[in-house]
Short mmCIF file of C-alpha atoms and ligand atoms in Angstrom, two decimals:
data_model
loop_
_atom_site.label_atom_id
_atom_site.label_comp_id
_atom_site.label_asym_id
_atom_site.label_seq_id
_atom_site.Cartn_x
_atom_site.Cartn_y
_atom_site.Cartn_z
CA UNK A 1 0.00 0.00 0.00
CA UNK A 2 1.34 3.45 -0.89
CA UNK A 3 1.95 6.05 1.77
CA UNK A 4 -0.90 8.19 0.41
CA UNK A 5 -3.34 5.29 0.58
CA UNK A 6 -2.74 4.86 4.29
CA UNK A 7 -3.45 8.52 4.97
CA UNK A 8 -6.49 9.74 6.85
CA UNK A 9 -8.58 12.72 5.78
CA UNK A 10 -7.84 16.37 6.33
CA UNK A 11 -10.72 18.81 5.89
CA UNK A 12 -10.06 22.54 5.94
CA UNK A 13 -12.99 24.76 6.92
CA UNK A 14 -12.67 28.36 5.73
CA UNK A 15 -14.88 31.44 5.78
CA UNK A 16 -15.92 32.37 2.25
CA UNK A 17 -17.00 35.96 2.95
CA UNK A 18 -16.04 38.62 5.54
CA UNK A 19 -15.98 36.32 8.56
CA UNK A 20 -18.74 35.28 11.00
CA UNK A 21 -20.20 32.86 8.46
CA UNK A 22 -20.94 30.27 11.15
CA UNK A 23 -17.62 28.40 10.97
CA UNK A 24 -17.84 27.56 14.68
CA UNK A 25 -21.17 25.82 14.27
CA UNK A 26 -20.04 23.89 11.17
CA UNK A 27 -16.80 22.81 12.86
CA UNK A 28 -18.78 21.68 15.91
CA UNK A 29 -21.05 19.57 13.69
CA UNK A 30 -18.12 18.04 11.80
CA UNK A 31 -16.05 17.50 14.95
CA UNK A 32 -18.06 14.35 15.77
CA UNK A 33 -16.22 12.65 12.93
CA UNK A 34 -12.79 14.18 13.61
CA UNK A 35 -9.90 13.09 15.80
CA UNK A 36 -8.02 16.39 15.83
CA UNK A 37 -9.35 19.93 15.37
CA UNK A 38 -6.70 22.59 14.69
CA UNK A 39 -6.61 26.36 14.26
CA UNK A 40 -4.05 27.51 11.69
CA UNK A 41 -4.12 31.32 11.70
CA UNK A 42 -5.48 34.40 13.40
CA UNK A 43 -5.80 34.86 17.11
CA UNK A 44 -8.40 36.05 19.58
CA UNK A 45 -9.89 38.32 16.89
CA UNK A 46 -12.02 35.27 16.02
CA UNK A 47 -15.35 34.75 17.74
CA UNK A 48 -16.78 31.32 16.99
CA UNK A 49 -20.19 30.60 18.48
CA UNK A 50 -21.44 27.12 19.28
CA UNK A 51 -24.85 26.32 20.77
CA UNK A 52 -25.34 23.17 22.78
CA UNK A 53 -28.91 22.89 24.00
CA UNK A 54 -29.66 26.15 25.80
CA UNK A 55 -25.99 26.94 26.31
CA UNK A 56 -23.92 29.29 24.18
CA UNK A 57 -20.13 29.05 23.95
CA UNK A 58 -17.95 31.61 22.16
CA UNK A 59 -14.40 30.54 21.35
CA UNK A 60 -11.70 33.04 20.38
CA UNK A 61 -8.59 30.85 20.38
CA UNK A 62 -9.43 27.31 21.41
CA UNK A 63 -10.80 25.28 18.48
CA UNK A 64 -14.58 24.79 18.49
CA UNK A 65 -14.02 21.01 18.70
CA UNK A 66 -13.28 21.35 22.43
CA UNK A 67 -16.93 20.61 23.25
CA UNK A 68 -16.47 17.05 21.99
CA UNK A 69 -15.00 14.88 24.75
CA UNK A 70 -11.77 13.14 23.87
CA UNK A 71 -10.98 15.16 20.74
CA UNK A 72 -7.54 16.73 20.51
CA UNK A 73 -7.57 20.51 19.91
CA UNK A 74 -4.44 22.15 18.57
CA UNK A 75 -3.26 25.67 17.83
CA UNK A 76 -0.80 25.70 14.95
CA UNK A 77 2.30 27.78 14.28
CA UNK A 78 0.27 30.25 12.19
CA UNK A 79 -1.75 31.37 15.21
CA UNK A 80 -0.78 34.44 17.24
CA UNK A 81 -1.36 33.13 20.72
CA UNK A 82 -2.41 35.51 23.48
CA UNK A 83 -1.53 33.41 26.54
CA UNK A 84 -3.74 35.46 28.88
CA UNK A 85 -6.81 35.13 26.68
CA UNK A 86 -5.99 31.50 26.03
CA UNK A 87 -5.91 30.48 29.68
CA UNK A 88 -8.97 32.61 30.44
CA UNK A 89 -10.84 30.65 27.80
CA UNK A 90 -9.33 27.33 28.91
CA UNK A 91 -10.34 27.90 32.55
CA UNK A 92 -13.79 29.20 31.61
CA UNK A 93 -14.42 26.07 29.53
CA UNK A 94 -13.27 23.86 32.42
CA UNK A 95 -15.56 25.77 34.82
CA UNK A 96 -18.51 25.05 32.51
CA UNK A 97 -17.91 21.32 32.58
CA UNK A 98 -15.78 20.95 29.46
CA UNK A 99 -12.64 19.00 30.29
CA UNK A 100 -9.71 20.39 28.29
CA UNK A 101 -7.11 18.48 30.36
CA UNK A 102 -4.65 16.64 28.14
CA UNK A 103 -6.61 17.53 25.01
CA UNK A 104 -5.23 20.95 24.13
CA UNK A 105 -1.88 21.52 22.44
CA UNK A 106 -0.11 24.68 21.29
CA UNK A 107 2.60 24.76 18.67
CA UNK A 108 6.15 25.31 19.87
CA UNK A 109 6.46 27.54 16.80
CA UNK A 110 3.40 29.70 17.51
CA UNK A 111 4.03 33.40 18.06
CA UNK A 112 3.07 34.97 21.38
CA UNK A 113 0.69 37.91 21.26
CA UNK A 114 1.45 40.05 24.30
CA UNK A 115 -0.39 42.87 26.11
CA UNK A 116 1.73 45.50 24.35
CA UNK A 117 0.48 44.26 20.95
CA UNK A 118 -3.05 45.11 22.05
CA UNK A 119 -1.97 48.55 23.22
CA UNK A 120 -0.25 49.17 19.87
CA UNK A 121 -3.30 47.98 17.93
CA UNK A 122 -5.58 50.35 19.80
CA UNK A 123 -3.14 53.27 19.67
CA UNK A 124 -2.82 52.84 15.88
CA UNK A 125 -6.53 52.68 15.37
CA UNK A 126 -6.92 55.79 17.51
CA UNK A 127 -4.35 57.84 15.61
CA UNK A 128 -4.24 56.50 12.05
CA UNK A 129 -6.01 58.45 9.30
CA UNK A 130 -6.88 55.04 7.82
CA UNK A 131 -8.92 53.27 10.48
CA UNK A 132 -9.34 49.56 9.79
CA UNK A 133 -11.92 48.92 12.48
CA UNK A 134 -9.85 46.11 14.01
CA UNK A 135 -11.04 43.98 16.87
CA UNK A 136 -8.41 45.62 19.09
CA UNK A 137 -6.93 42.21 19.93
CA UNK A 138 -3.36 43.09 18.88
CA UNK A 139 -3.38 41.00 15.71
CA UNK A 140 -1.64 43.38 13.28
CA UNK A 141 1.23 44.29 15.64
CA UNK A 142 1.81 40.62 16.58
CA UNK A 143 2.08 39.53 12.93
CA UNK A 144 4.31 42.55 12.24
CA UNK A 145 6.72 41.30 14.91
CA UNK A 146 6.54 37.81 13.38
CA UNK A 147 7.48 38.82 9.85
CA UNK A 148 9.90 41.42 11.21
CA UNK A 149 11.70 38.45 12.81
CA UNK A 150 11.55 39.95 16.27
CA UNK A 151 8.58 37.98 17.63
CA UNK A 152 8.65 35.64 20.61
CA UNK A 153 7.61 32.03 20.06
CA UNK A 154 6.30 29.49 22.55
CA UNK A 155 9.59 27.56 22.24
CA UNK A 156 11.46 30.67 23.42
CA UNK A 157 9.87 30.27 26.85
CA UNK A 158 11.96 27.16 27.51
CA UNK A 159 14.92 29.24 28.60
CA UNK A 160 13.61 31.58 31.28
CA UNK A 161 16.49 34.08 31.15
CA UNK A 162 16.28 34.34 27.37
CA UNK A 163 12.50 34.67 27.52
CA UNK A 164 12.84 37.50 30.06
CA UNK A 165 15.28 39.39 27.89
CA UNK A 166 13.13 38.93 24.74
CA UNK A 167 10.08 40.16 26.63
CA UNK A 168 11.93 43.17 28.01
CA UNK A 169 13.20 44.05 24.53
CA UNK A 170 9.72 43.66 23.05
CA UNK A 171 8.19 45.84 25.74
CA UNK A 172 10.85 48.56 25.35
CA UNK A 173 10.32 48.57 21.58
CA UNK A 174 6.57 48.80 22.01
CA UNK A 175 6.94 51.65 24.51
CA UNK A 176 9.02 53.67 22.04
CA UNK A 177 6.42 53.10 19.35
CA UNK A 178 3.58 53.99 21.71
CA UNK A 179 5.35 57.20 22.69
CA UNK A 180 5.67 58.08 18.97
CA UNK A 181 1.93 57.56 18.70
CA UNK A 182 1.41 59.91 21.64
CA UNK A 183 0.23 57.12 23.90
CA UNK A 184 1.29 57.87 27.47
CA UNK A 185 -1.06 55.50 29.28
CA UNK A 186 0.55 52.09 29.19
CA UNK A 187 -2.15 50.32 31.25
CA UNK A 188 -0.44 47.49 33.04
CA UNK A 189 2.43 47.07 30.62
CA UNK A 190 4.87 47.21 33.58
CA UNK A 191 3.62 43.83 34.73
CA UNK A 192 3.70 42.28 31.26
CA UNK A 193 7.10 40.59 31.63
CA UNK A 194 6.44 39.08 35.04
CA UNK A 195 2.89 38.02 34.23
CA UNK A 196 3.95 36.35 30.99
CA UNK A 197 6.78 34.52 32.71
CA UNK A 198 4.32 33.36 35.36
CA UNK A 199 2.42 31.50 32.61
CA UNK A 200 5.62 30.01 31.18
CA UNK A 201 5.51 26.56 32.73
CA UNK A 202 1.78 26.14 32.26
CA UNK A 203 2.07 26.98 28.59
CA UNK A 204 5.11 24.77 28.08
CA UNK A 205 3.26 21.73 29.42
CA UNK A 206 0.85 22.15 26.47
CA UNK A 207 3.54 22.85 23.88
CA UNK A 208 3.89 20.34 21.08
CA UNK A 209 5.09 19.90 17.51
CA UNK A 210 1.69 20.38 15.85
CA UNK A 211 2.87 19.50 12.34
CA UNK A 212 4.37 16.24 13.55
CA UNK A 213 1.25 15.32 15.56
CA UNK A 214 -0.98 15.91 12.55
CA UNK A 215 1.36 14.07 10.22
CA UNK A 216 1.40 11.01 12.51
CA UNK A 217 -2.36 11.12 12.96
CA UNK A 218 -2.89 11.22 9.19
CA UNK A 219 -0.55 8.26 8.72
CA UNK A 220 -2.60 6.38 11.30
CA UNK A 221 -5.73 7.00 9.18
CA UNK A 222 -7.23 9.64 11.48
CA UNK A 223 -9.46 12.54 10.51
CA UNK A 224 -8.22 16.10 10.91
CA UNK A 225 -10.36 19.22 10.85
CA UNK A 226 -8.67 22.56 10.30
CA UNK A 227 -10.71 25.48 11.60
CA UNK A 228 -10.20 28.73 9.73
CA UNK A 229 -10.85 32.09 11.31
CA UNK A 230 -12.05 35.30 9.62
CA UNK A 231 -12.90 34.93 5.93
CA UNK A 232 -11.57 35.06 2.37
CA UNK A 233 -12.29 38.77 1.87
CA UNK A 234 -10.27 39.49 5.05
CA UNK A 235 -7.19 37.57 3.81
CA UNK A 236 -4.09 39.78 3.89
CA UNK A 237 -3.26 38.87 0.27
CA UNK A 238 -6.61 38.07 -1.32
CA UNK A 239 -8.99 40.29 0.63
CA UNK A 240 -10.01 43.92 0.45
CA UNK A 241 -6.58 45.27 1.41
CA UNK A 242 -5.92 47.26 3.58
CA UNK A 243 -9.31 46.51 5.21
CA UNK A 244 -8.23 42.99 6.07
CA UNK A 245 -6.75 41.03 8.94
CA UNK A 246 -3.03 40.22 9.01
CA UNK A 247 -2.99 36.52 8.14
CA UNK A 248 -3.78 34.19 5.25
CA UNK A 249 -7.31 33.13 6.04
CA UNK A 250 -7.64 31.17 2.79
CA UNK A 251 -7.09 27.42 2.52
CA UNK A 252 -3.49 27.87 1.36
CA UNK A 253 -2.74 29.13 4.86
CA UNK A 254 -3.87 25.89 6.48
CA UNK A 255 -0.86 23.80 5.46
CA UNK A 256 1.66 26.55 6.26
CA UNK A 257 -0.12 27.41 9.51
CA UNK A 258 -0.10 23.86 10.86
CA UNK A 259 3.13 22.53 9.41
CA UNK A 260 1.87 19.90 7.00
CA UNK A 261 2.23 19.56 3.25
CA UNK A 262 -0.61 20.91 1.07
CA UNK A 263 -0.99 17.44 -0.49
CA UNK A 264 -2.23 16.13 2.87
CA UNK A 265 -5.41 18.22 2.53
CA UNK A 266 -8.27 16.18 1.10
CA UNK A 267 -11.31 18.49 1.36
CA UNK A 268 -11.84 22.23 1.54
CA UNK A 269 -15.20 23.37 2.83
CA UNK A 270 -16.20 27.01 2.36
CA UNK A 271 -18.71 28.35 4.86
CA UNK A 272 -20.96 31.12 3.53
CA UNK A 273 -24.05 32.76 4.90
CA UNK A 274 -27.10 32.72 2.62
CA UNK A 275 -26.63 36.52 2.61
CA UNK A 276 -23.56 38.50 3.70
CA UNK A 277 -22.29 40.55 6.63
CA UNK A 278 -19.27 42.65 7.39
CA UNK A 279 -17.95 44.17 10.61
CA UNK A 280 -15.24 46.84 10.63
CA UNK A 281 -14.34 49.33 7.91
CA UNK A 282 -14.08 48.70 4.17
CA UNK A 283 -16.43 48.26 1.21
CA UNK A 284 -19.44 45.95 1.17
CA UNK A 285 -20.73 46.10 -2.43
CA UNK A 286 -24.08 44.41 -1.78
CA UNK A 287 -24.89 46.42 1.38
CA UNK A 288 -28.62 46.74 2.02
CA UNK A 289 -30.45 50.07 2.32
CA UNK A 290 -30.83 51.14 6.00
CA UNK A 291 -34.33 49.72 6.64
CA UNK A 292 -33.54 46.29 5.16
CA UNK A 293 -30.10 46.31 6.80
CA UNK A 294 -31.75 46.77 10.19
CA UNK A 295 -34.32 44.08 9.42
CA UNK A 296 -31.77 41.42 8.43
CA UNK A 297 -29.50 42.37 11.36
CA UNK A 298 -32.41 41.76 13.72
CA UNK A 299 -33.51 38.53 12.02
CA UNK A 300 -29.96 37.17 11.97
CA UNK A 301 -28.89 38.60 15.36
CA UNK A 302 -25.92 40.11 13.54
CA UNK A 303 -23.77 41.52 16.32
CA UNK A 304 -20.06 40.68 16.62
CA UNK A 305 -19.17 37.70 18.84
CA UNK A 306 -15.86 39.35 19.80
CA UNK A 307 -16.63 43.06 19.97
CA UNK A 308 -20.45 43.22 20.02
CA UNK A 309 -20.37 45.66 17.09
CA UNK A 310 -23.38 45.62 14.74
CA UNK A 311 -22.57 43.82 11.48
CA UNK A 312 -23.50 45.47 8.19
CA UNK A 313 -25.76 43.20 6.15
CA UNK A 314 -26.04 42.63 2.42
CA UNK A 315 -27.42 40.37 -0.29
CA UNK A 316 -25.45 37.24 -1.22
CA UNK A 317 -22.46 38.37 -3.27
CA UNK A 318 -21.99 35.84 -6.06
CA UNK A 319 -18.89 37.61 -7.40
CA UNK A 320 -17.10 37.23 -4.07
CA UNK A 321 -18.45 33.68 -3.63
CA UNK A 322 -17.07 32.58 -7.01
CA UNK A 323 -13.74 34.22 -6.19
CA UNK A 324 -13.70 32.44 -2.80
CA UNK A 325 -14.37 29.12 -4.49
CA UNK A 326 -11.40 29.73 -6.78
CA UNK A 327 -8.78 31.11 -4.37
CA UNK A 328 -9.57 28.48 -1.75
CA UNK A 329 -10.03 25.60 -4.20
CA UNK A 330 -13.31 24.75 -2.46
CA UNK A 331 -14.52 21.17 -2.79
CA UNK A 332 -17.78 21.89 -0.98
CA UNK A 333 -19.97 24.67 0.39
CA UNK A 334 -21.75 24.94 3.73
CA UNK A 335 -24.53 27.50 3.47
CA UNK A 336 -25.57 28.85 6.87
CA UNK A 337 -28.42 30.96 8.22
CA UNK A 338 -30.83 30.04 5.45
CA UNK A 339 -33.61 30.36 8.06
CA UNK A 340 -32.84 34.08 8.48
CA UNK A 341 -34.32 34.66 5.00
CA UNK A 342 -37.50 32.65 5.75
CA UNK A 343 -39.84 35.65 5.95
CA UNK A 344 -38.51 37.77 3.08
CA UNK A 345 -40.84 37.93 0.04
CA UNK A 346 -38.06 38.54 -2.48
CA UNK A 347 -34.30 37.98 -2.50
CA UNK A 348 -31.43 39.30 -4.59
CA UNK A 349 -28.10 37.75 -5.54
CA UNK A 350 -25.27 39.81 -7.06
CA UNK A 351 -23.90 38.07 -10.15
CA UNK A 352 -21.59 40.81 -11.48
CA UNK A 353 -20.36 44.32 -10.68
CA UNK A 354 -21.08 47.30 -12.87
CA UNK A 355 -17.91 49.42 -12.96
CA UNK A 356 -17.01 52.57 -14.94
CA UNK A 357 -15.06 50.42 -17.42
CA UNK A 358 -17.89 47.92 -17.90
CA UNK A 359 -19.47 44.91 -16.23
CA UNK A 360 -17.01 42.76 -14.28
CA UNK A 361 -17.55 39.16 -13.23
CA UNK A 362 -14.28 38.88 -11.30
CA UNK A 363 -13.60 40.28 -7.84
CA UNK A 364 -11.35 43.35 -8.33
CA UNK A 365 -7.93 43.78 -6.69
CA UNK A 366 -8.54 47.50 -6.37
CA UNK A 367 -10.37 48.03 -3.09
CA UNK A 368 -11.10 51.66 -3.94
CA UNK A 369 -13.03 50.64 -7.04
CA UNK A 370 -14.88 47.97 -5.05
CA UNK A 371 -16.36 50.76 -2.95
CA UNK A 372 -17.92 52.28 -6.05
CA UNK A 373 -19.27 49.25 -7.92
CA UNK A 374 -22.95 48.84 -8.55
CA UNK A 375 -23.93 45.19 -8.18
CA UNK A 376 -25.87 43.52 -10.99
CA UNK A 377 -28.70 41.75 -9.17
CA UNK A 378 -30.74 38.73 -10.04
CA UNK A 379 -34.07 38.64 -8.19
CA UNK A 380 -35.49 35.42 -6.81
CA UNK A 381 -38.78 34.77 -5.04
CA UNK A 382 -38.65 34.16 -1.29
CA UNK A 383 -40.15 30.97 0.18
CA UNK A 384 -42.00 32.64 3.07
CA UNK A 385 -42.09 29.48 5.15
CA UNK A 386 -40.03 28.22 8.07
CA UNK A 387 -37.00 26.09 7.27
CA UNK A 388 -35.90 25.67 10.90
CA UNK A 389 -37.23 22.15 11.28
CA UNK A 390 -36.19 20.87 7.87
CA UNK A 391 -33.53 18.15 7.98
CA UNK A 392 -33.55 16.90 4.38
CA UNK A 393 -32.89 18.91 1.24
CA UNK A 394 -35.97 17.51 -0.47
CA UNK A 395 -38.17 18.81 2.37
CA UNK A 396 -37.15 22.44 1.83
CA UNK A 397 -39.72 24.77 0.25
CA UNK A 398 -39.41 24.85 -3.56
CA UNK A 399 -38.10 28.42 -3.72
CA UNK A 400 -35.52 27.72 -0.99
CA UNK A 401 -34.17 24.83 -3.06
CA UNK A 402 -34.11 27.03 -6.16
CA UNK A 403 -32.17 29.66 -4.21
CA UNK A 404 -29.60 27.06 -3.10
CA UNK A 405 -29.38 25.64 -6.63
CA UNK A 406 -28.55 29.12 -7.88
CA UNK A 407 -25.79 29.57 -5.27
CA UNK A 408 -24.36 26.25 -6.34
CA UNK A 409 -24.42 27.24 -10.02
CA UNK A 410 -22.80 30.62 -9.39
CA UNK A 411 -19.97 29.19 -7.31
CA UNK A 412 -19.66 26.00 -9.37
CA UNK A 413 -19.28 24.21 -6.04
CA UNK A 414 -21.52 21.52 -4.56
CA UNK A 415 -23.44 22.40 -1.39
CA UNK A 416 -22.72 19.69 1.15
CA UNK A 417 -24.34 21.25 4.23
CA UNK A 418 -27.14 23.73 4.89
CA UNK A 419 -27.63 25.22 8.34
CA UNK A 420 -31.12 26.32 9.35
CA UNK A 421 -30.62 27.45 12.94
CA UNK A 422 -28.08 27.82 15.71
CA UNK A 423 -28.51 24.34 17.17
CA UNK A 424 -26.45 21.30 16.34
CA UNK A 425 -29.51 19.45 15.11
CA UNK A 426 -30.50 22.27 12.73
CA UNK A 427 -28.41 21.01 9.86
CA UNK A 428 -29.08 19.43 6.47
CA UNK A 429 -26.30 17.09 5.28
CA UNK A 430 -26.39 16.78 1.52
CA UNK A 431 -23.86 14.14 0.56
P1 LIG B 501 -18.00 32.30 12.98
O1 LIG B 501 -17.10 33.39 13.45
O2 LIG B 501 -17.86 32.03 11.53
O3 LIG B 501 -17.89 31.05 13.80
O4 LIG B 501 -19.48 32.85 13.19
P2 LIG B 501 -20.04 33.65 14.48
O5 LIG B 501 -20.19 32.69 15.60
O6 LIG B 501 -19.23 34.87 14.72
O7 LIG B 501 -21.43 34.16 13.93
C1 LIG B 501 -22.39 33.28 13.47
C2 LIG B 501 -23.66 33.48 14.31
O8 LIG B 501 -24.74 32.87 13.64
C3 LIG B 501 -23.60 32.82 15.67
O9 LIG B 501 -24.33 33.58 16.59
C4 LIG B 501 -24.27 31.46 15.44
O10 LIG B 501 -24.86 30.94 16.62
C5 LIG B 501 -25.29 31.82 14.43
N1 LIG B 501 -25.65 30.76 13.48
C6 LIG B 501 -24.85 29.82 12.91
N2 LIG B 501 -25.53 29.09 12.02
C7 LIG B 501 -26.79 29.57 12.03
C8 LIG B 501 -27.98 29.25 11.28
O11 LIG B 501 -27.99 28.38 10.43
N3 LIG B 501 -29.09 29.98 11.56
C9 LIG B 501 -29.11 30.98 12.48
N4 LIG B 501 -30.24 31.65 12.67
N5 LIG B 501 -28.01 31.32 13.19
C10 LIG B 501 -26.87 30.63 12.95
P1 LIG B 502 -14.32 35.21 12.84
O1 LIG B 502 -13.27 34.14 12.95
C1 LIG B 502 -15.41 39.11 11.26
C2 LIG B 502 -12.21 42.08 10.95
C3 LIG B 502 -12.23 43.30 11.86
C4 LIG B 502 -11.53 44.32 10.97
C5 LIG B 502 -10.47 43.48 10.28
C6 LIG B 502 -9.09 43.55 10.94
O2 LIG B 502 -15.20 35.31 14.02
O3 LIG B 502 -15.05 35.11 11.54
P2 LIG B 502 -8.08 42.47 13.16
O4 LIG B 502 -8.52 42.59 14.59
O5 LIG B 502 -8.04 41.08 12.65
O6 LIG B 502 -6.80 43.21 12.89
O7 LIG B 502 -9.23 43.27 12.33
O8 LIG B 502 -10.94 42.14 10.30
N1 LIG B 502 -12.26 40.78 11.65
C7 LIG B 502 -13.33 39.97 11.64
N2 LIG B 502 -14.57 40.15 11.11
N3 LIG B 502 -15.10 37.95 11.86
C8 LIG B 502 -13.86 37.76 12.37
O9 LIG B 502 -13.46 36.57 12.85
C9 LIG B 502 -12.93 38.80 12.31
N4 LIG B 502 -11.65 38.96 12.73
C10 LIG B 502 -11.25 40.15 12.30
O10 LIG B 502 -13.56 43.68 12.17
O11 LIG B 502 -12.43 44.76 9.98
MG1 LIG B 503 -17.19 35.23 14.41
#
């Protein structure tokens, strides 16, 4: 038997829009079948919501698979790990009856996101003429330190003296930068070195070679689930730059961010809402007029899971969806929040963008022009019936099926899951 034939499966789950597509719920549903669930990029800017019965859990760093007893949950080298947020989340999960003991691993190669990164993020947002509308979680500054080759990795904590000097250098550098930004209030940064060192041993007990663990698991025929954060249009290379996050959120980032070869990935599932939302600054071509925006936000409870900010709402953007399918190499689509559209009499889907130079079917690289496009809409009838209790595709109202068929045609990607509510049971599996 060839090496490849003895391999298990590796499914990457990515956001296909501007984040908050319902990745947490989809990962939770798929985690039943997985052995390892791993995050590969981002940090505590993510807010992944999972409902279990009447309980709601929101995960920022720990993979959403943690609610499944016995499953291993890893944070790969591509993650910027805020140790304070991480242990807060770890302890909160334990206090709510989830047992993370022995199940959580962090990559030795992961970068540490420290309190001064948060201060820098907020100071920048406060002073920059180009506000990004970040989550304020320190993401940009932490990735800047990583690619600037001055970051601190989990492995660096092994040698306490070296870790202390790296932390002191990092803090001094951040202080100089904060002073340049006119930031005098350094809220608690004095304690940063000592408090980080106090977490050293606890973090090191969880440290592991994530790439090696996943490689061995795949060779043993296990199933791996890679949980993306943010979404394709927030990717630092492929998104609406500069209104993006600072990592590769697309599927290509999964292999690099966990330390496995791209050929180990077997499936790439794109999660997309049946409409679209965006939080933070930057263009949203299919944005709804104010009254409809408010209506969909209320129907979909569209408020940020990390910052509580209201999300802007829009019609399904077929141009972005097709682009997402291409840049991620999607093998399947999970459409979420179909139920949110249940009461609307008529729906629109953008199939192209009208631009000064003509009609474009491809997502433009120029973010400025994206802010000025006029979407070309196709109108479809609503189904005006509840889909919340539907569990089979054939039981969906006729117009709901037609809507899904159209999404499938536009993206040229098969729909493999449809979510019709927040609960685990509110899911339609297609294949
Ligand atoms: P993520 O960041 O991609 O994991 O998504 P968020 O958790 O930030 O936002 C998705 C929100 O939609 C959460 O509040 C979920 O509980 C909720 N949600 C997920 N799937 C569905 C669905 O099919 N229907 C409805 N009504 N809500 C859903
Ligand atoms: P999940 O994983 C939606 C947005 C921010 C801002 C931009 C940059 O829950 O889908 P950052 O703090 O990353 O520097 O902010 O990206 N953003 C998200 N929007 N969902 C997210 O994560 C996001 N994470 C970051 O609002 O516009
Ligand atoms: Mg979210």
